[in-house]
Tab-separated table of C-alpha atoms and ligand atoms in Angstrom:
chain	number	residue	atom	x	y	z
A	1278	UNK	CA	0.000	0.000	0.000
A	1279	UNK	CA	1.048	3.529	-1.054
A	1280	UNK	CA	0.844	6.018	2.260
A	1281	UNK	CA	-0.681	9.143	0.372
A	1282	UNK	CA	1.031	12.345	1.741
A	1283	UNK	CA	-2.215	15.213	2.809
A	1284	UNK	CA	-1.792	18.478	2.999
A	1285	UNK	CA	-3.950	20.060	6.332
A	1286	UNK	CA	-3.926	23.398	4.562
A	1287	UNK	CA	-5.425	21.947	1.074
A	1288	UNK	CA	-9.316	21.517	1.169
A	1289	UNK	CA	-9.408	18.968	-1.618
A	1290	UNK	CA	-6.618	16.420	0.825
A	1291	UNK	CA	-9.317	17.002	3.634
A	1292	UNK	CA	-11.969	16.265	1.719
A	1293	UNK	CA	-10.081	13.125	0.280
A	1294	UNK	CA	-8.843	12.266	3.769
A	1295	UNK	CA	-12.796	12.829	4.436
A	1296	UNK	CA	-13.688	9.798	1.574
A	1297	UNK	CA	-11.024	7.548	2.927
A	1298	UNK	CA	-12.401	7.524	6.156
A	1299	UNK	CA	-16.256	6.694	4.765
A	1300	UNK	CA	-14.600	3.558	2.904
A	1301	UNK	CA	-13.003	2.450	5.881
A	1302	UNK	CA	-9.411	3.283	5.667
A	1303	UNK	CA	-7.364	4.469	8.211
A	1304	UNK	CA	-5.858	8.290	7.744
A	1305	UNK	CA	-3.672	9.702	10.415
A	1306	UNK	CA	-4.656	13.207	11.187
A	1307	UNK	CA	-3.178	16.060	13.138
A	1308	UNK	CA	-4.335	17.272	16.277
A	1309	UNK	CA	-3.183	19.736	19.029
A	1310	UNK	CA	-1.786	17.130	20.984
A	1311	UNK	CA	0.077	14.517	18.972
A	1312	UNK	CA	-0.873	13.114	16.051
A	1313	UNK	CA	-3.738	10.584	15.567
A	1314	UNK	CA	-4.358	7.184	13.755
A	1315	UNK	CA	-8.354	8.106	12.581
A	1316	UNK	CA	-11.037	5.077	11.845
A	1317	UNK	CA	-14.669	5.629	11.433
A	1318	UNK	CA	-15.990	5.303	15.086
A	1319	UNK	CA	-19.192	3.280	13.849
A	1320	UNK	CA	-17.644	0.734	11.620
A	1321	UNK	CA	-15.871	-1.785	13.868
A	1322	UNK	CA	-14.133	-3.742	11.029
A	1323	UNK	CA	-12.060	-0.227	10.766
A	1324	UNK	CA	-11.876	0.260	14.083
A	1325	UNK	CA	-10.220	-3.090	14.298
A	1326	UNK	CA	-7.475	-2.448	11.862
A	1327	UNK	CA	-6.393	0.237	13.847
A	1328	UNK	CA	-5.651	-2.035	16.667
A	1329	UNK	CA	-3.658	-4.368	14.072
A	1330	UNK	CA	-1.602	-1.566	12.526
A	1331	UNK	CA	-0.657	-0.620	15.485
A	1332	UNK	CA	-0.351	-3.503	17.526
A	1333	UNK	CA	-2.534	-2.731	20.213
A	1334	UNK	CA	-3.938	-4.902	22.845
A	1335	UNK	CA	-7.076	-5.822	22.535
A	1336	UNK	CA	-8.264	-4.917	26.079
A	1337	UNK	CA	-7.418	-1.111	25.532
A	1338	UNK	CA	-9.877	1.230	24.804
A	1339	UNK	CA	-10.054	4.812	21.794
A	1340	UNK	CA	-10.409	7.823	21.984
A	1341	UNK	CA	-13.842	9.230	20.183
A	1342	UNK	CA	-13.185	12.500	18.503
A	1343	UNK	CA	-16.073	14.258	17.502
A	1344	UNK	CA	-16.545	18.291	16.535
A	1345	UNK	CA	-18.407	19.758	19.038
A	1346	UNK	CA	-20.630	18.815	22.097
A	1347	UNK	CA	-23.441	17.886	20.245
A	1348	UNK	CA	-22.145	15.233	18.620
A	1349	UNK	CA	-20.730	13.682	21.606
A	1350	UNK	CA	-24.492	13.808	23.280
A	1351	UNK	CA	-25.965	10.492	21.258
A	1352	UNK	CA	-22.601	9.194	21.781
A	1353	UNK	CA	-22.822	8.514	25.872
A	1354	UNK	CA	-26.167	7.188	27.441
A	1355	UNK	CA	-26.182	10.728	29.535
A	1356	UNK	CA	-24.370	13.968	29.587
A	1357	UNK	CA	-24.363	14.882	33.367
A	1358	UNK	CA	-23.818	18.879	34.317
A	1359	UNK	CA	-19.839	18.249	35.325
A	1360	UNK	CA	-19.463	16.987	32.086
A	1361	UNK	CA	-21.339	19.288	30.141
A	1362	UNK	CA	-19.731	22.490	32.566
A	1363	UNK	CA	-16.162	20.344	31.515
A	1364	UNK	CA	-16.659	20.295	27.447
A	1365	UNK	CA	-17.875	24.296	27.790
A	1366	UNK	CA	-15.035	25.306	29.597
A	1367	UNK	CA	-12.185	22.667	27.420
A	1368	UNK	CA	-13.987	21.921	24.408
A	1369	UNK	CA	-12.205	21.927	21.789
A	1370	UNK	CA	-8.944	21.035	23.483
A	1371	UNK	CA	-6.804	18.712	25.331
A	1372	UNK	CA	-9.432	16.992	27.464
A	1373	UNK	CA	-10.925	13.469	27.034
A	1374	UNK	CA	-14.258	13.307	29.094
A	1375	UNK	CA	-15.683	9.530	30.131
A	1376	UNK	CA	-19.079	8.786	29.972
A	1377	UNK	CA	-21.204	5.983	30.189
A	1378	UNK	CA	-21.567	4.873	26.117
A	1379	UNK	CA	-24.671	4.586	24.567
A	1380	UNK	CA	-25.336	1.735	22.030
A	1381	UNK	CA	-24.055	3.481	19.142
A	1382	UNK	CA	-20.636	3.404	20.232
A	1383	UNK	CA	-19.650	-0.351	19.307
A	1384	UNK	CA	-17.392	-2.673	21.593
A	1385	UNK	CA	-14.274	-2.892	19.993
A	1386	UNK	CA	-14.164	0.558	20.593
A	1387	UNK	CA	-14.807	0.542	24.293
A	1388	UNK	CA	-12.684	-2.631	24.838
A	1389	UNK	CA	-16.112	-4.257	25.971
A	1390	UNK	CA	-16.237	-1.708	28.400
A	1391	UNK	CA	-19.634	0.132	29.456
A	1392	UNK	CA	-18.064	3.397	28.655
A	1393	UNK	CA	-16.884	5.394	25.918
A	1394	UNK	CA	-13.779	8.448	26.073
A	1395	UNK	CA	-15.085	12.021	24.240
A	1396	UNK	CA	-13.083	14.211	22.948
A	1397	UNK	CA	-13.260	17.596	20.504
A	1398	UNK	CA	-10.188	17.885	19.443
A	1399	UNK	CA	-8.587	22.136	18.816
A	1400	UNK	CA	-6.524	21.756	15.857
A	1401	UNK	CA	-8.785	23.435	12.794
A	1402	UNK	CA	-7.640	20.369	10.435
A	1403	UNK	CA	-9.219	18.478	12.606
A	1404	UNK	CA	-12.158	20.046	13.201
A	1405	UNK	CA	-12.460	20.484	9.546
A	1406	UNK	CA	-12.077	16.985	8.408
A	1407	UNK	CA	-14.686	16.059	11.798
A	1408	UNK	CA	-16.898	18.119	10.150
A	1409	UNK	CA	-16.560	17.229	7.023
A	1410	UNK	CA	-16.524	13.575	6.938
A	1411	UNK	CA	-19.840	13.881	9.368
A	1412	UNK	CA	-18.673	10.542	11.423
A	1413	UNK	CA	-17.198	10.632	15.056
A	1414	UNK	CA	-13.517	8.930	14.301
A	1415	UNK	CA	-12.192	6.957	16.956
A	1416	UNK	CA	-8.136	7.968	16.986
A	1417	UNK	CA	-5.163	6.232	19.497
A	1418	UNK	CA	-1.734	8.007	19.164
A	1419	UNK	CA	-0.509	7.173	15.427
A	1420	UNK	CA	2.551	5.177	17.066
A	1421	UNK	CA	3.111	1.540	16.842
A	1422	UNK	CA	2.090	0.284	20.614
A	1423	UNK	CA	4.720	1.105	23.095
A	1424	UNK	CA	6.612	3.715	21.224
A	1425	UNK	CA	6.835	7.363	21.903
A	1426	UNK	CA	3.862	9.218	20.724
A	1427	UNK	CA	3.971	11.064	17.540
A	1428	UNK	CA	4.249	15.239	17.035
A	1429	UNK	CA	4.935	15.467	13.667
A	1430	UNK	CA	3.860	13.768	10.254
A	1431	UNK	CA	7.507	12.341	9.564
A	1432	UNK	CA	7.231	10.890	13.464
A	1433	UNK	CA	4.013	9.098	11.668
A	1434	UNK	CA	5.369	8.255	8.495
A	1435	UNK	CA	8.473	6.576	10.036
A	1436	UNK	CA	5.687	3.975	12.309
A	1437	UNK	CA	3.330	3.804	9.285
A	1438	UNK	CA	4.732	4.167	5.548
A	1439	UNK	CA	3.399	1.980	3.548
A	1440	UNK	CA	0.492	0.589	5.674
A	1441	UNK	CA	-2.393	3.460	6.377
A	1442	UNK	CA	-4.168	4.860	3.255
A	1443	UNK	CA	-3.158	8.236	4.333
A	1444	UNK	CA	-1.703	10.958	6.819
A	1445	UNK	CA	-2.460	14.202	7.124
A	1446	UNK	CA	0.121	16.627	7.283
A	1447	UNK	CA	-0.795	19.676	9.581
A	1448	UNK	CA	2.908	20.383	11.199
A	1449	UNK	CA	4.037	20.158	14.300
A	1450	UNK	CA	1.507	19.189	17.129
A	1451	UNK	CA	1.355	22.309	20.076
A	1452	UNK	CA	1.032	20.421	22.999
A	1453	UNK	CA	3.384	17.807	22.787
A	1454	UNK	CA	1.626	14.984	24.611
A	1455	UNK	CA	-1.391	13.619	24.950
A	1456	UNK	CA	-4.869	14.856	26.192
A	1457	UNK	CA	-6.193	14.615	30.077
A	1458	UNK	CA	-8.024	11.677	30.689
A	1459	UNK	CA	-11.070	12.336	33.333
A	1460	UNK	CA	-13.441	10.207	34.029
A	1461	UNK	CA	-17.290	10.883	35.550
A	1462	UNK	CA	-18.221	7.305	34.918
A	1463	UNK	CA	-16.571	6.282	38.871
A	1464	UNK	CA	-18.005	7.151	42.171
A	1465	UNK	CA	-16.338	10.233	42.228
A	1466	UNK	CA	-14.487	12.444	39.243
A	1467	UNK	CA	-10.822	10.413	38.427
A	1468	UNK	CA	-7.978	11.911	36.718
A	1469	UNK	CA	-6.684	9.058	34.537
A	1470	UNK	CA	-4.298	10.403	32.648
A	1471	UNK	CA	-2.432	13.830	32.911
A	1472	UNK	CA	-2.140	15.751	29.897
A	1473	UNK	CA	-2.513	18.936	28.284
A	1474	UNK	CA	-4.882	20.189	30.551
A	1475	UNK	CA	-3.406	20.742	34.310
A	1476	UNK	CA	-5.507	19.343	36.938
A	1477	UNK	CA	-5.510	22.407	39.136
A	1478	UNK	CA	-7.955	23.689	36.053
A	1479	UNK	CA	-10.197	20.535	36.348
A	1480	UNK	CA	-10.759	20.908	40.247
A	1481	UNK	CA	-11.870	24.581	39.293
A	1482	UNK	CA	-14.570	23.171	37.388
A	1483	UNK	CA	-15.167	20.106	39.001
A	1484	UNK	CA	-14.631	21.282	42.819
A	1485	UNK	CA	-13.262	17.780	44.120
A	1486	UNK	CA	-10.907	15.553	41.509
A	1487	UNK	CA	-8.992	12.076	42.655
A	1488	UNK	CA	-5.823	11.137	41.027
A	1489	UNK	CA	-5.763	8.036	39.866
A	1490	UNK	CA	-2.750	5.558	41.635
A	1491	UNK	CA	-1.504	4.987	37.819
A	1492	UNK	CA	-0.332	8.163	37.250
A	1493	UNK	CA	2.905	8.609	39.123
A	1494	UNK	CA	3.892	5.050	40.068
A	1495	UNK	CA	3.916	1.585	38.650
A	1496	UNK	CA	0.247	-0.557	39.260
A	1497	UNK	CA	1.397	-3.823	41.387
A	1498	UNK	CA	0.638	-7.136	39.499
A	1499	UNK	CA	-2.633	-7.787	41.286
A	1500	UNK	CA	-4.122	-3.597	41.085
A	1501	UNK	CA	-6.937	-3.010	38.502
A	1502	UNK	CA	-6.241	-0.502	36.102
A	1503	UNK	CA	-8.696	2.123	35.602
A	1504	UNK	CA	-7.791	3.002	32.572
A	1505	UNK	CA	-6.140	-0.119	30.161
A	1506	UNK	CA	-3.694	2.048	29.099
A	1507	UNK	CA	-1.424	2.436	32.278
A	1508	UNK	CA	-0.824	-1.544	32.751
A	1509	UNK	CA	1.352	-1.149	29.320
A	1510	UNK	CA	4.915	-0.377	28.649
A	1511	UNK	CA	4.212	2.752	26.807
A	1512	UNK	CA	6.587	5.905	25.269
A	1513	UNK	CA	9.442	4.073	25.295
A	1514	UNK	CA	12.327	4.763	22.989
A	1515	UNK	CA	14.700	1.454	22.718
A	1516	UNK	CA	17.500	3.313	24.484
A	1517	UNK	CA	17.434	2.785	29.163
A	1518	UNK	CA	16.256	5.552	30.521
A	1519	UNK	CA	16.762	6.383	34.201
A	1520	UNK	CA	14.594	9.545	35.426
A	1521	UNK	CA	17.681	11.531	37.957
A	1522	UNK	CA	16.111	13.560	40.171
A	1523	UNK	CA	18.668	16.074	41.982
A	1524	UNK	CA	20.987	19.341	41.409
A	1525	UNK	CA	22.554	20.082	37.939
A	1526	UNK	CA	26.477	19.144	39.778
A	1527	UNK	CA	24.642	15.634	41.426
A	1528	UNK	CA	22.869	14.881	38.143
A	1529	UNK	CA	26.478	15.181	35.918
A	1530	UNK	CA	28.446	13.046	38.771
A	1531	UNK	CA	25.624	10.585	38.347
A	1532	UNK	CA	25.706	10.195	34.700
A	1533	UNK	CA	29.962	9.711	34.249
A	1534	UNK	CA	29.594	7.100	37.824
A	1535	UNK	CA	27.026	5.016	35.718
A	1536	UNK	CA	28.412	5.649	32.186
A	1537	UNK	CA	25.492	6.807	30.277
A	1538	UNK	CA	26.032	7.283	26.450
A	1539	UNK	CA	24.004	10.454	26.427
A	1540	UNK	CA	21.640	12.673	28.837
A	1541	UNK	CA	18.714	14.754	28.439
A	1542	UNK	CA	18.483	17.681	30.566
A	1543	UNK	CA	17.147	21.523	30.306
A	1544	UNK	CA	17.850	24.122	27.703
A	1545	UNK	CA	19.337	26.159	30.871
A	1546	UNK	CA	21.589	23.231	31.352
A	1547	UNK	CA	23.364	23.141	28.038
A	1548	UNK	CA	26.087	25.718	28.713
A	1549	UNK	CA	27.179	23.287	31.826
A	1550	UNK	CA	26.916	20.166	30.488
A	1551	UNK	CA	27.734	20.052	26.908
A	1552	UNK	CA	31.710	20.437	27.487
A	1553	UNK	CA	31.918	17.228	29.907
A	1554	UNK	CA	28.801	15.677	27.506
A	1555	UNK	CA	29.121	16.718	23.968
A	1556	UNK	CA	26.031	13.807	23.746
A	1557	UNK	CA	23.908	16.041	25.490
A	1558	UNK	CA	20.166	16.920	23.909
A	1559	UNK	CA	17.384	19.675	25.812
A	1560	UNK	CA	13.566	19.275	26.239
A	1561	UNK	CA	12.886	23.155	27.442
A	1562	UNK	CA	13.562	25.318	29.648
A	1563	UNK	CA	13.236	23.901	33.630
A	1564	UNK	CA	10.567	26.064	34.678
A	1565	UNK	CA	8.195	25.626	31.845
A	1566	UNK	CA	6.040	22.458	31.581
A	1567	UNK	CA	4.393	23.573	28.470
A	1568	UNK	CA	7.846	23.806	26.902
A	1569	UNK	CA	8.994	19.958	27.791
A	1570	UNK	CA	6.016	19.057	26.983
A	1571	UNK	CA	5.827	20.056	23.263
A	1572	UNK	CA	9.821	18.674	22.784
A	1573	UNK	CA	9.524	15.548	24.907
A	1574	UNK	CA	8.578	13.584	22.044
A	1575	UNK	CA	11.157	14.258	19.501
A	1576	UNK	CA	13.554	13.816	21.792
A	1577	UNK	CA	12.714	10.352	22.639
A	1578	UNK	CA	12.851	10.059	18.835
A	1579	UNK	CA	15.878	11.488	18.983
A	1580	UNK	CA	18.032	9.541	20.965
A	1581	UNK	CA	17.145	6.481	19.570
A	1582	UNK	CA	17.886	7.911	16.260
A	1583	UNK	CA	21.393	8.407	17.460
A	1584	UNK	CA	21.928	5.033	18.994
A	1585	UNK	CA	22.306	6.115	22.655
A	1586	UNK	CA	21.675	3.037	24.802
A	1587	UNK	CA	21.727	4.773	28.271
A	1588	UNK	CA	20.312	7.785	28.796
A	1589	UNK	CA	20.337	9.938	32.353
A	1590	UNK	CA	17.255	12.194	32.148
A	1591	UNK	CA	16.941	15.291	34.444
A	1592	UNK	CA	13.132	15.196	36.018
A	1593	UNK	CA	10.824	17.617	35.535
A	1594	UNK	CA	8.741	19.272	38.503
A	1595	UNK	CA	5.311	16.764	38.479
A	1596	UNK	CA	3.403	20.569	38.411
A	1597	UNK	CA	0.534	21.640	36.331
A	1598	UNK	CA	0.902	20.294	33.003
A	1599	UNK	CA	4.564	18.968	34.333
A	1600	UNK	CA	2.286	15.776	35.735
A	1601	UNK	CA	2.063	14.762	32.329
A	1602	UNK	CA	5.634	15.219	31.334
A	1603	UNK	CA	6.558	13.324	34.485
A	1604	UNK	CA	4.043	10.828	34.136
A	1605	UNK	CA	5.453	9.715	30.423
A	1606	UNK	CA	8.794	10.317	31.309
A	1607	UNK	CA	8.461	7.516	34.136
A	1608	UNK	CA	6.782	4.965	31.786
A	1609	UNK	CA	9.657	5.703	29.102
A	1610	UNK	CA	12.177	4.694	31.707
A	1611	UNK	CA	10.134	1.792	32.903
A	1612	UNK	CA	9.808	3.641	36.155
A	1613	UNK	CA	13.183	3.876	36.718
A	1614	UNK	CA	14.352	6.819	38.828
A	1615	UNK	CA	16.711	8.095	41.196
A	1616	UNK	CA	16.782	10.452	44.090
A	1617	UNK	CA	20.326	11.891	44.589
A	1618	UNK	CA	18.563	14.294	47.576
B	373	TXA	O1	-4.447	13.454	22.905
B	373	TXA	C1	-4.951	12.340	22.792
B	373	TXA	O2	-5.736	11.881	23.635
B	373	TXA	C2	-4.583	11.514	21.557
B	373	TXA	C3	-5.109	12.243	20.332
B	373	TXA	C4	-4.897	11.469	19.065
B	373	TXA	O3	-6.451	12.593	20.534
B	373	TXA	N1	-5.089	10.181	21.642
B	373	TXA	C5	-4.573	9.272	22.527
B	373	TXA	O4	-5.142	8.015	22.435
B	373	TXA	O5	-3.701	9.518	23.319
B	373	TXA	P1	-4.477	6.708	23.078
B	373	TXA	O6	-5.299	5.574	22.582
B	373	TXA	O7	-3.040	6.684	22.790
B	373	TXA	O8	-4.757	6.854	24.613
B	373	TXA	C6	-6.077	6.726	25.117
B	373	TXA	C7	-6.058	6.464	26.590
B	373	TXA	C8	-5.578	5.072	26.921
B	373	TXA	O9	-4.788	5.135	28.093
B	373	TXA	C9	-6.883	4.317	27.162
B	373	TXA	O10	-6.720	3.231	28.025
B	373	TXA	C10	-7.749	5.404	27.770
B	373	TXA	O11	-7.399	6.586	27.079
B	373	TXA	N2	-9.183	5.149	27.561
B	373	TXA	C11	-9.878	5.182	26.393
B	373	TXA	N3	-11.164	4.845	26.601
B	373	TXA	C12	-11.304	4.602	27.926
B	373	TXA	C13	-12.378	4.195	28.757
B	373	TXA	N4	-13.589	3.969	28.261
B	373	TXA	N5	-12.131	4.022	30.089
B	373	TXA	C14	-10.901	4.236	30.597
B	373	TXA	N6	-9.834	4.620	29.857
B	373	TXA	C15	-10.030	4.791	28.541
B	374	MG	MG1	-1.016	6.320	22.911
């Protein structure tokens, strides 16, 4: 199969991207987070070739994207007022809102589950193709399973030549990582996932928000996850990676004592550590989540692009949207880190 290169900014590629998705096919598509791997929501023989192109357990639930609110009503069985006060205030954006699915929304989607995830995505290509193909698309990360999660449409092409119909070029994602997962289908409002969103901005909205146990450690053997997604090995470039928490002087001893063939630290950093580590990449500055957020990423890319095979990573302050950076930087390294404090 011939991956056919879109253009986001061409209205005839949307529109084709549009007709792919009716027949079936899958078309990666940009969004404001990372980049998606679309299938029509409804049809769950394409819904099932995403989880074979990408290698995805069976057991792990998509995404639905749909344009606006009202399309996501005949999606769940209700829309209570926290979620409805939830899509006004985030909608369209990094949020993914759980509901209880209605019967349109077909198993393989849900993973068997009794619930569906909603979200309206913020990047206009993907709006416009939501809109245009007239179908709610249900969209994972465009990785292969366990890989870091792509930002750009080269991150896409390098998982996926050759075996989608289609991706959708609409540059470089703005976020960087993937959207908050909430859910109001528990006992009480559950942050699944961090993301894009911060969860101080949730508990604005929602008053009280738990945190699930997922999202900064490791789930023992026997502890259910709420959401499939955490029990996996997930972001990981091929390269060790081995979170260092501790000064900039601590952090350098660290990575000659263990030998590491590169480090990641933060653009402050470079001026330090580049002349005893010329292998030595950034992922933003210390004190800005957003920043490490949108590079994190590519660097992953990065270093496996470059061979390294150990790679000391500086840890980021688990604050506002820094949860999220955290929280995929400790599944990269397997949940290896260190406190040097
Ligand atoms: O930003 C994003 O959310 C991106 C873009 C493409 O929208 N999508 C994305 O999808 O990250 P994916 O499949 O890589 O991650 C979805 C996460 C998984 O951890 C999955 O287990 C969880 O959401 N999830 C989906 N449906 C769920 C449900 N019904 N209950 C609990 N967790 C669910
Ligand atoms: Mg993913």
């Amino acid at each position: 199969m011939t991956t056919q290169r879109l253009s986001a900014q061409t209205p005839a590629d949307i529109a084709r991207a549009a007709r792919l998705l009716r027949a079936g096919e899958l078309v990666a598509i940009p969004t404001e987070t990372v980049y998606g791997l679309a299938a029509n929501a409804l049809d769950p023989a394409a819904v099932r070739s995403i989880f074979a192109a990408k290698g995805r357990p069976q057991d792990n639930p998509l995404i639905v994207h749909v344009p606006d609110i009202g399309a996501a009503e005949p999606l769940a069985a209700d829309m209570p007022a926290k979620a409805r006060e939830l899509a006004e205030r985030f909608w369209p954006g990094p949020l993914t809102i759980i509901l209880k699915k209605s019967e349109r929304i077909p198993d393989v989607v849900s993973a068997g589950l009794g619930t569906v995830a909603l979200r309206v995505p913020a990047h206009p290509a993907a709006l416009g193709l939501l809109r245009v193909c007239g179908l709610p698309l249900a969209a994972p990360s465009a990785n292969l399973s366990g890989s870091p999660s792509p930002t750009t449409a080269a991150h896409v092409l390098h998982d996926f030549d050759g075996k989608i119909a289609a991706a959708l070029d609409g540059g470089p994602c703005r976020v960087g990582v993937e959207s908050t997962v909430v859910t109001l289908a528990a006992p009480a409002p559950t942050l699944l996932r961090p993301g894009g969103v911060a969860p101080e901005a949730l508990r604005a909205v929602l008053g009280e928000l738990e945190i699930s146990s997922a999202v900064a450690r490791a789930l023992r053997p026997d502890e259910p996850a709420a959401s499939p997604g955490m029990k996996y090995k997930h972001y990981a470039p091929n390269a060790e990676l081995i979170l260092i928490r501790g000064s900039l002087p601590d952090f350098l001893g660290c990575a000659e004592e263990r030998q590491a063939d590169g480090i990641l630290v933060f653009d402050g950093d470079m001026a330090l550590c580049s002349p005893r580590f010329p292998r030595c990449l950034s992922y933003g500055r210390e004190d800005c989540p957003e920043e490490q957020a949108n590079q994190l990423f590519s660097r992953l890319r990065e270093i496996d692009a470059l061979g390294w095979k150990r790679v000391l990573v500086r840890r980021p302050a688990p604050d506002g949207v820094g949860l999220a950076v955290y929280n995929r930087l400790l599944r990269a390294a397997a949940f290896r880190e260190v406190d040097l404090r």
